[in-house]
XYZ file of C-alpha atoms in Angstrom:
516
model
C 85.416 -242.598 73.826
C 85.777 -245.717 75.932
C 86.652 -243.541 78.895
C 83.649 -241.359 78.271
C 81.377 -244.385 78.201
C 82.776 -245.545 81.518
C 82.154 -242.109 82.954
C 78.590 -242.292 81.692
C 78.088 -245.582 83.497
C 79.709 -244.457 86.729
C 78.277 -240.967 86.881
C 74.705 -241.387 85.818
C 73.377 -238.858 88.295
C 75.938 -236.212 87.377
C 75.462 -236.620 83.667
C 71.735 -236.620 84.024
C 72.064 -233.244 85.706
C 74.435 -232.019 82.969
C 72.133 -233.078 80.197
C 69.200 -231.454 81.882
C 71.162 -228.217 82.090
C 72.064 -228.447 78.409
C 68.457 -229.043 77.455
C 67.541 -225.902 79.336
C 70.131 -223.966 77.335
C 68.390 -224.171 73.962
C 68.919 -220.995 71.918
C 66.210 -218.516 71.336
C 65.122 -219.609 67.894
C 63.816 -216.223 66.871
C 67.330 -214.714 66.891
C 68.512 -216.968 64.059
C 67.025 -216.201 60.690
C 69.029 -218.683 58.620
C 67.154 -221.976 58.823
C 70.267 -223.940 57.856
C 72.246 -222.439 60.746
C 69.305 -223.015 63.050
C 69.291 -226.682 62.110
C 73.077 -226.993 62.529
C 72.909 -225.493 66.009
C 69.949 -227.629 66.934
C 71.789 -230.752 65.745
C 74.892 -229.770 67.723
C 72.829 -229.386 70.900
C 71.137 -232.709 70.268
C 74.566 -234.357 69.974
C 75.564 -232.752 73.279
C 72.393 -233.882 75.011
C 72.858 -237.433 73.751
C 76.397 -237.646 75.152
C 78.236 -237.522 71.793
C 80.710 -235.028 73.152
C 83.362 -235.130 70.446
C 80.895 -234.722 67.579
C 79.022 -232.025 69.498
C 82.243 -230.145 70.287
C 83.387 -230.151 66.667
C 79.972 -228.988 65.469
C 79.843 -226.180 68.042
C 83.405 -225.132 67.189
C 82.420 -224.792 63.522
C 79.493 -222.578 64.508
C 81.094 -220.395 67.124
C 82.803 -218.034 64.693
C 79.850 -217.532 62.401
C 78.939 -213.821 62.429
C 75.261 -214.700 62.088
C 75.435 -216.372 65.523
C 77.042 -213.496 67.399
C 74.123 -213.311 69.842
C 74.325 -217.045 70.533
C 78.141 -217.125 70.842
C 78.287 -217.037 74.694
C 75.869 -219.945 74.843
C 77.755 -221.923 72.185
C 81.099 -221.335 73.888
C 79.687 -222.266 77.279
C 78.325 -225.585 75.973
C 81.546 -226.161 73.981
C 83.453 -225.749 77.258
C 81.202 -228.325 78.914
C 81.828 -230.767 76.053
C 85.602 -230.296 76.303
C 85.429 -230.841 80.065
C 83.605 -234.098 79.523
C 86.408 -235.109 77.132
C 89.007 -234.263 79.844
C 90.446 -231.374 77.836
C 90.269 -229.033 80.813
C 92.738 -226.377 79.705
C 91.057 -225.884 76.332
C 87.663 -225.820 78.081
C 88.889 -223.111 80.438
C 89.515 -220.760 77.530
C 85.900 -221.103 76.387
C 84.689 -219.994 79.837
C 87.112 -217.057 79.871
C 85.653 -215.861 76.558
C 82.129 -216.159 77.966
C 83.104 -214.143 81.066
C 84.739 -211.459 78.918
C 81.598 -211.211 76.783
C 79.735 -210.019 79.884
C 76.643 -211.998 78.872
C 74.549 -211.959 82.031
C 72.792 -215.213 81.238
C 76.035 -217.222 81.225
C 78.403 -215.084 83.273
C 77.862 -216.763 86.661
C 77.793 -220.234 85.160
C 81.041 -219.614 83.275
C 82.743 -218.240 86.420
C 81.666 -221.311 88.365
C 82.901 -223.723 85.701
C 86.161 -221.807 85.206
C 86.787 -221.894 88.974
C 86.341 -225.665 89.084
C 88.467 -226.314 85.991
C 91.275 -223.982 87.094
C 91.233 -225.563 90.564
C 91.564 -229.054 89.112
C 94.434 -227.935 86.884
C 96.191 -225.896 89.559
C 96.210 -222.980 87.113
C 96.814 -220.059 89.464
C 96.414 -217.408 86.771
C 92.972 -218.524 85.650
C 91.942 -219.378 89.200
C 92.806 -215.923 90.484
C 90.964 -214.444 87.500
C 87.856 -216.488 88.289
C 87.973 -215.916 92.050
C 88.368 -212.166 91.521
C 85.006 -212.155 89.752
C 83.093 -214.638 91.842
C 80.330 -213.838 94.329
C 80.454 -216.666 96.877
C 76.714 -216.352 97.442
C 76.100 -217.292 93.792
C 78.209 -220.420 94.054
C 76.588 -223.828 94.576
C 76.794 -224.971 98.200
C 78.808 -228.109 97.374
C 81.589 -226.062 95.771
C 81.806 -223.194 98.252
C 84.652 -224.852 100.224
C 86.927 -224.573 97.207
C 86.132 -220.882 96.756
C 86.653 -220.092 100.474
C 89.967 -221.967 100.373
C 91.217 -220.210 97.241
C 90.164 -216.798 98.531
C 92.071 -217.589 101.731
C 95.159 -218.470 99.686
C 94.982 -215.153 97.825
C 94.536 -213.215 101.091
C 97.472 -215.084 102.654
C 99.681 -214.365 99.645
C 98.745 -210.681 99.848
C 99.618 -210.697 103.601
C 95.996 -209.929 104.521
C 96.225 -212.440 107.364
C 93.038 -211.587 109.277
C 90.849 -212.076 106.196
C 92.817 -215.212 105.330
C 91.989 -216.701 108.745
C 88.306 -215.878 108.261
C 88.163 -217.406 104.800
C 90.023 -220.598 105.756
C 87.745 -220.872 108.797
C 84.704 -221.171 106.517
C 85.983 -224.348 104.864
C 83.838 -227.096 106.314
C 85.032 -230.197 108.157
C 85.157 -233.212 105.858
C 85.940 -231.139 102.787
C 88.961 -232.216 100.733
C 90.312 -228.699 101.322
C 89.917 -228.864 105.116
C 93.402 -230.145 106.028
C 95.244 -227.568 103.949
C 92.846 -224.844 105.111
C 93.592 -225.648 108.764
C 97.341 -225.594 108.125
C 97.167 -222.297 106.244
C 94.925 -220.809 108.923
C 97.494 -221.681 111.599
C 100.278 -220.199 109.450
C 98.282 -216.968 109.124
C 98.005 -216.844 112.929
C 101.792 -217.272 113.209
C 102.301 -214.425 110.748
C 100.230 -212.282 113.131
C 102.372 -213.570 116.041
C 99.296 -215.228 117.585
C 100.954 -218.453 118.673
C 98.192 -219.795 120.936
C 95.415 -219.934 118.299
C 98.024 -221.239 115.848
C 98.913 -224.091 118.204
C 95.216 -224.869 118.755
C 94.653 -225.025 114.988
C 97.662 -227.285 114.423
C 96.384 -229.584 117.204
C 92.974 -229.643 115.525
C 94.617 -230.783 112.283
C 96.581 -233.507 114.115
C 93.350 -234.759 115.722
C 91.668 -234.884 112.305
C 94.562 -237.010 111.047
C 94.767 -239.234 114.128
C 93.979 -242.334 112.054
C 96.693 -241.565 109.532
C 100.000 -243.418 109.369
C 103.081 -242.262 111.261
C 104.360 -240.683 108.040
C 101.068 -238.952 107.200
C 102.260 -235.698 105.614
C 99.361 -233.589 106.870
C 99.988 -234.707 110.438
C 103.744 -234.202 110.187
C 103.286 -230.758 108.654
C 101.116 -229.853 111.660
C 103.770 -231.213 114.060
C 106.404 -229.136 112.302
C 104.082 -226.153 112.561
C 103.702 -226.693 116.310
C 107.491 -226.967 116.716
C 107.935 -223.676 114.859
C 105.193 -222.052 116.949
C 106.955 -223.070 120.189
C 110.237 -221.807 118.728
C 108.480 -218.515 117.961
C 107.361 -218.456 121.619
C 111.024 -219.067 122.607
C 109.939 -222.236 124.396
C 113.098 -224.040 123.273
C 112.623 -227.304 125.189
C 109.088 -227.922 123.911
C 110.146 -226.992 120.390
C 112.998 -229.517 120.588
C 110.550 -232.214 121.714
C 108.157 -231.421 118.864
C 110.926 -231.540 116.258
C 112.012 -234.908 117.678
C 108.558 -236.326 116.829
C 109.159 -236.001 113.088
C 109.933 -239.538 111.817
C 113.296 -240.061 110.182
C 111.851 -241.689 107.077
C 109.830 -238.599 106.154
C 111.170 -235.970 103.756
C 110.604 -233.214 106.351
C 112.996 -234.855 108.821
C 116.122 -233.139 107.497
C 114.483 -229.704 107.882
C 113.271 -230.693 111.360
C 116.780 -231.728 112.383
C 118.251 -228.440 111.197
C 115.580 -226.326 112.909
C 115.920 -228.415 116.067
C 119.637 -227.555 116.066
C 118.757 -223.871 116.185
C 116.450 -224.522 119.160
C 119.237 -226.488 120.873
C 121.665 -223.614 120.371
C 119.135 -221.152 121.801
C 118.547 -223.551 124.702
C 122.311 -223.920 125.335
C 122.242 -227.653 124.536
C 125.471 -227.516 122.551
C 126.455 -231.183 122.687
C 123.018 -232.200 121.390
C 123.267 -229.645 118.585
C 126.661 -230.982 117.539
C 125.247 -234.505 117.453
C 122.636 -233.293 114.965
C 125.329 -231.823 112.712
C 126.932 -235.236 112.318
C 123.778 -236.269 110.461
C 123.048 -232.955 108.730
C 126.531 -232.842 107.197
C 126.952 -236.534 106.486
C 127.800 -237.701 102.965
C 124.183 -238.895 102.582
C 123.111 -235.236 102.309
C 125.952 -234.073 100.066
C 123.539 -232.704 97.455
C 121.524 -230.648 99.959
C 121.796 -226.855 99.911
C 122.441 -226.042 103.599
C 124.959 -223.180 103.938
C 123.272 -221.809 107.061
C 123.708 -225.153 108.810
C 127.503 -224.972 108.466
C 127.564 -221.490 109.958
C 125.294 -222.624 112.786
C 127.743 -225.448 113.476
C 130.610 -222.968 113.575
C 128.659 -220.801 116.040
C 128.119 -223.781 118.343
C 131.864 -224.495 118.248
C 132.464 -220.846 119.073
C 130.259 -221.143 122.164
C 132.268 -224.126 123.420
C 135.647 -222.720 122.348
C 136.424 -225.476 119.834
C 138.374 -223.154 117.596
C 140.185 -225.813 115.541
C 136.932 -227.478 114.527
C 135.349 -224.092 114.019
C 138.033 -223.056 111.546
C 137.641 -226.291 109.612
C 133.870 -225.827 109.358
C 134.273 -222.237 108.152
C 136.827 -223.424 105.603
C 134.386 -226.103 104.452
C 131.640 -223.473 104.118
C 133.861 -221.266 101.960
C 135.178 -224.167 99.907
C 131.657 -225.449 99.195
C 129.661 -222.267 98.719
C 132.156 -219.829 97.187
C 131.939 -221.707 93.840
C 128.146 -221.884 94.252
C 127.944 -218.123 94.781
C 130.197 -217.488 91.789
C 128.189 -219.761 89.465
C 124.871 -218.220 90.515
C 126.220 -214.700 89.919
C 127.701 -215.718 86.584
C 124.422 -217.264 85.398
C 122.374 -214.270 86.515
C 124.767 -211.877 84.787
C 124.768 -213.767 81.496
C 121.135 -214.856 81.183
C 118.219 -212.453 81.017
C 115.621 -214.664 79.276
C 113.337 -216.622 81.604
C 113.397 -219.657 79.324
C 117.157 -220.034 79.988
C 116.381 -220.583 83.654
C 113.638 -223.077 82.880
C 115.911 -225.020 80.509
C 118.551 -225.330 83.213
C 115.978 -226.619 85.690
C 114.626 -229.014 83.071
C 118.093 -230.549 82.622
C 118.122 -231.405 86.301
C 114.506 -232.648 86.303
C 114.433 -234.823 83.226
C 117.973 -235.966 82.570
C 118.392 -238.891 84.954
C 122.038 -239.143 83.964
C 122.610 -236.018 86.010
C 122.005 -237.886 89.250
C 125.306 -237.529 91.008
C 126.901 -235.923 87.958
C 126.175 -232.235 87.504
C 128.944 -231.618 84.971
C 126.593 -230.370 82.221
C 124.784 -227.925 84.496
C 125.632 -224.234 84.554
C 123.838 -223.826 87.880
C 125.051 -226.160 90.662
C 122.942 -229.314 91.109
C 122.266 -228.711 94.811
C 120.911 -225.236 93.981
C 118.551 -226.533 91.285
C 117.456 -229.353 93.578
C 116.595 -226.859 96.282
C 114.702 -224.574 93.883
C 112.827 -227.500 92.344
C 111.447 -228.322 95.799
C 110.148 -224.803 96.426
C 106.354 -224.776 96.717
C 105.641 -222.274 93.929
C 108.002 -224.010 91.481
C 106.681 -227.466 92.347
C 103.085 -226.323 91.882
C 103.863 -224.752 88.492
C 105.698 -227.883 87.391
C 102.665 -229.982 88.320
C 100.467 -227.668 86.264
C 102.887 -227.884 83.328
C 102.733 -231.669 83.441
C 98.915 -231.615 83.347
C 98.750 -229.474 80.221
C 101.535 -231.493 78.579
C 99.529 -234.653 79.329
C 96.423 -233.004 77.837
C 98.366 -232.188 74.668
C 99.672 -235.775 74.456
C 96.117 -237.073 74.817
C 94.882 -234.849 71.982
C 97.802 -235.734 69.714
C 96.961 -239.409 70.086
C 93.227 -238.900 69.544
C 93.201 -239.573 65.786
C 90.263 -237.865 64.113
C 89.915 -235.254 66.833
C 93.565 -234.170 66.399
C 93.012 -233.764 62.642
C 89.859 -231.651 63.080
C 89.793 -227.871 63.241
C 89.012 -228.047 66.952
C 91.922 -230.448 67.496
C 94.355 -228.124 65.723
C 93.003 -225.172 67.703
C 93.386 -227.166 70.957
C 97.044 -227.966 70.238
C 97.752 -224.308 69.437
C 96.137 -223.250 72.728
C 98.133 -225.830 74.676
C 101.417 -224.994 72.932
C 100.955 -221.347 73.879
C 100.062 -222.294 77.438
C 103.055 -224.647 77.735
C 105.404 -221.967 76.419
C 104.025 -219.326 78.802
C 104.174 -221.710 81.759
C 107.826 -222.502 81.061
C 108.518 -218.779 81.004
C 106.641 -218.404 84.310
C 108.677 -221.208 85.889
C 111.856 -219.640 84.505
C 110.905 -216.360 86.168
C 110.351 -218.192 89.464
C 113.754 -219.894 89.178
C 115.367 -216.533 88.473
C 113.724 -214.952 91.535
C 114.854 -217.829 93.752
C 118.393 -217.548 92.353
C 118.460 -213.828 93.051
C 117.288 -214.490 96.610
C 119.940 -217.183 97.023
C 122.613 -214.817 95.789
C 121.565 -212.180 98.322
C 121.342 -214.771 101.103
C 124.797 -216.113 100.279
C 126.265 -212.609 100.335
C 124.734 -212.152 103.775
C 125.964 -215.574 104.950
C 129.511 -214.861 103.762
C 129.403 -211.608 105.675
C 128.270 -213.532 108.742
C 131.059 -216.032 108.137
C 133.555 -213.160 108.287
C 132.106 -212.009 111.610
C 132.226 -215.553 112.982
C 135.851 -215.917 111.855
C 136.630 -212.587 113.544
C 135.117 -213.918 116.797
C 137.144 -217.101 116.390
C 140.391 -215.134 116.096
C 139.456 -213.121 119.175
C 138.719 -216.350 121.027
C 142.067 -217.804 120.041
C 143.824 -214.636 121.182
C 142.016 -214.767 124.519
C 142.935 -218.431 124.923
C 146.586 -217.669 124.164
C 146.514 -214.757 126.576
C 145.280 -217.063 129.346
C 147.992 -219.593 128.563
C 150.658 -216.908 128.673
C 149.140 -215.787 131.957
C 149.766 -219.295 133.323
C 146.193 -220.366 133.824
C 145.804 -224.138 133.904
C 143.155 -224.969 131.287
C 141.429 -228.368 131.359
C 142.079 -230.671 128.406
C 139.142 -231.904 126.307
C 138.514 -235.634 126.607
C 139.122 -236.091 122.893
C 142.294 -234.058 122.557
C 144.367 -237.149 121.795
C 142.118 -238.219 118.951
C 143.800 -238.554 115.573
C 141.890 -236.212 113.244
C 143.651 -236.986 109.988
C 140.993 -239.425 108.815
C 138.220 -236.897 109.376
C 140.103 -234.089 107.699
C 140.515 -236.233 104.600
C 136.831 -237.100 104.591
C 135.129 -233.762 104.796
C 135.898 -232.440 108.241
C 133.697 -234.820 110.208
C 134.924 -235.260 113.740
C 132.829 -237.979 115.326
C 134.669 -241.246 116.020
C 133.221 -243.283 113.191
C 135.304 -244.922 110.461
C 133.551 -246.313 107.426
C 130.665 -245.507 105.110
C 127.539 -243.609 106.027
C 124.498 -245.813 106.310
C 120.943 -244.531 106.265
C 120.092 -246.390 109.479
C 122.945 -244.662 111.290
C 121.877 -241.155 110.318
C 120.172 -239.496 113.250
C 121.933 -241.687 115.815
C 125.266 -239.908 115.919
C 126.413 -238.470 119.234
C 129.052 -235.854 119.736
C 131.662 -237.093 122.219
C 133.737 -233.963 122.738
C 133.224 -231.492 125.552
C 133.422 -227.778 125.780
C 136.745 -226.294 126.735
C 136.161 -222.674 127.688
C 136.790 -223.124 131.429
């Protein structure tokens, strides 16, 4: 209640508007014959108009199931939803608006769609949001909320691979809107999906300009820089792509991805020594719990290009030693677990048991796999939504009299169902990502076999040249003692000691190619 009072003080204009709307929503008295019911409903509306949200909500909840009020039910549910919103019980409020929409009552249909859209957007509830957006007519939406609808419609179009419509919808989000940055980024991504790199680059630049006052680690700006690097890579402009990747600051979480993608650009641009320098950081002990099988194969390919067959074999061996158990555990879990909740429970162990940091012994799915899946956008978004509804349930359970009321018990039941269904949804997402990982690993192991085949051919060719008496130049590091590096994970740069965060990103490969 204290929070509500603060809101009243801080949001006088908003609440004044809300109360005015509620006053306008008085029931048609002639439809209610029972004078007692008429008085109860009138009292409930008076409580709502006076800002006594909890009392009003409980009174409306007691009335909503009365058969005598069937004609007034959409109105009662709509106002009940508004009361619950004011009390910050957004998920429970959303269900009232869904019922109003399903009733088809023309007087409250548009209002309920609008409120449901706003509530679902604030919760990040994709299911309800898609339901609301599928029914909305943008022209009926208030001007100050149209940006959200254009943005969400764009997201749906992008997800359905309707890229042209996605660009159009994101383009309608106005400058200054809280959705503008993400809309610009998504718009550029839609252009890239259509292989239109020039408008994509222009849109990324526009986003960077908008964020020009942000810090060097501003995520929106860095995401746009990464987008530009990927666009130049898509254009096969390797040098510019490498420069763009180099602009990502090392203390940002996107830096590791940038370093890996930059290594691909360096390989394509025949800058092998630079690529190998990157691998010293990518495969350092600091990133031991990162899922990066492709990076090891890329490193082996670079060694193949410069005829470093000994190092190449060690990297391929490391790939097999690291990811063969990962592949086996993923397959085993998929074969023995069909229920989505099993997948959620495994992810939850990794998320909430801090003791697992650095110790994945109790996990059936490898830690680095769960870490990677937990950072996927769809999983992260669903986890955020789950936390919001769990917080809402905690708030209700600590609310005293409200928790003990019929409405409180109903609210907890609604939230328990929603929490259970969301965990199942997250479990399904984890399962899909695991299946994709399994397929990717099968493909990567097949590629590893091809790379090993090329390595054997290279060795044979090298031996053939030696037998033929050709004088091959010696690499500058051929006298280097490798035993230390073999014992410590097949790292070959001349550094003895621990890995320090400040050193990561500064390693330089000292060897030289030896194919001549």
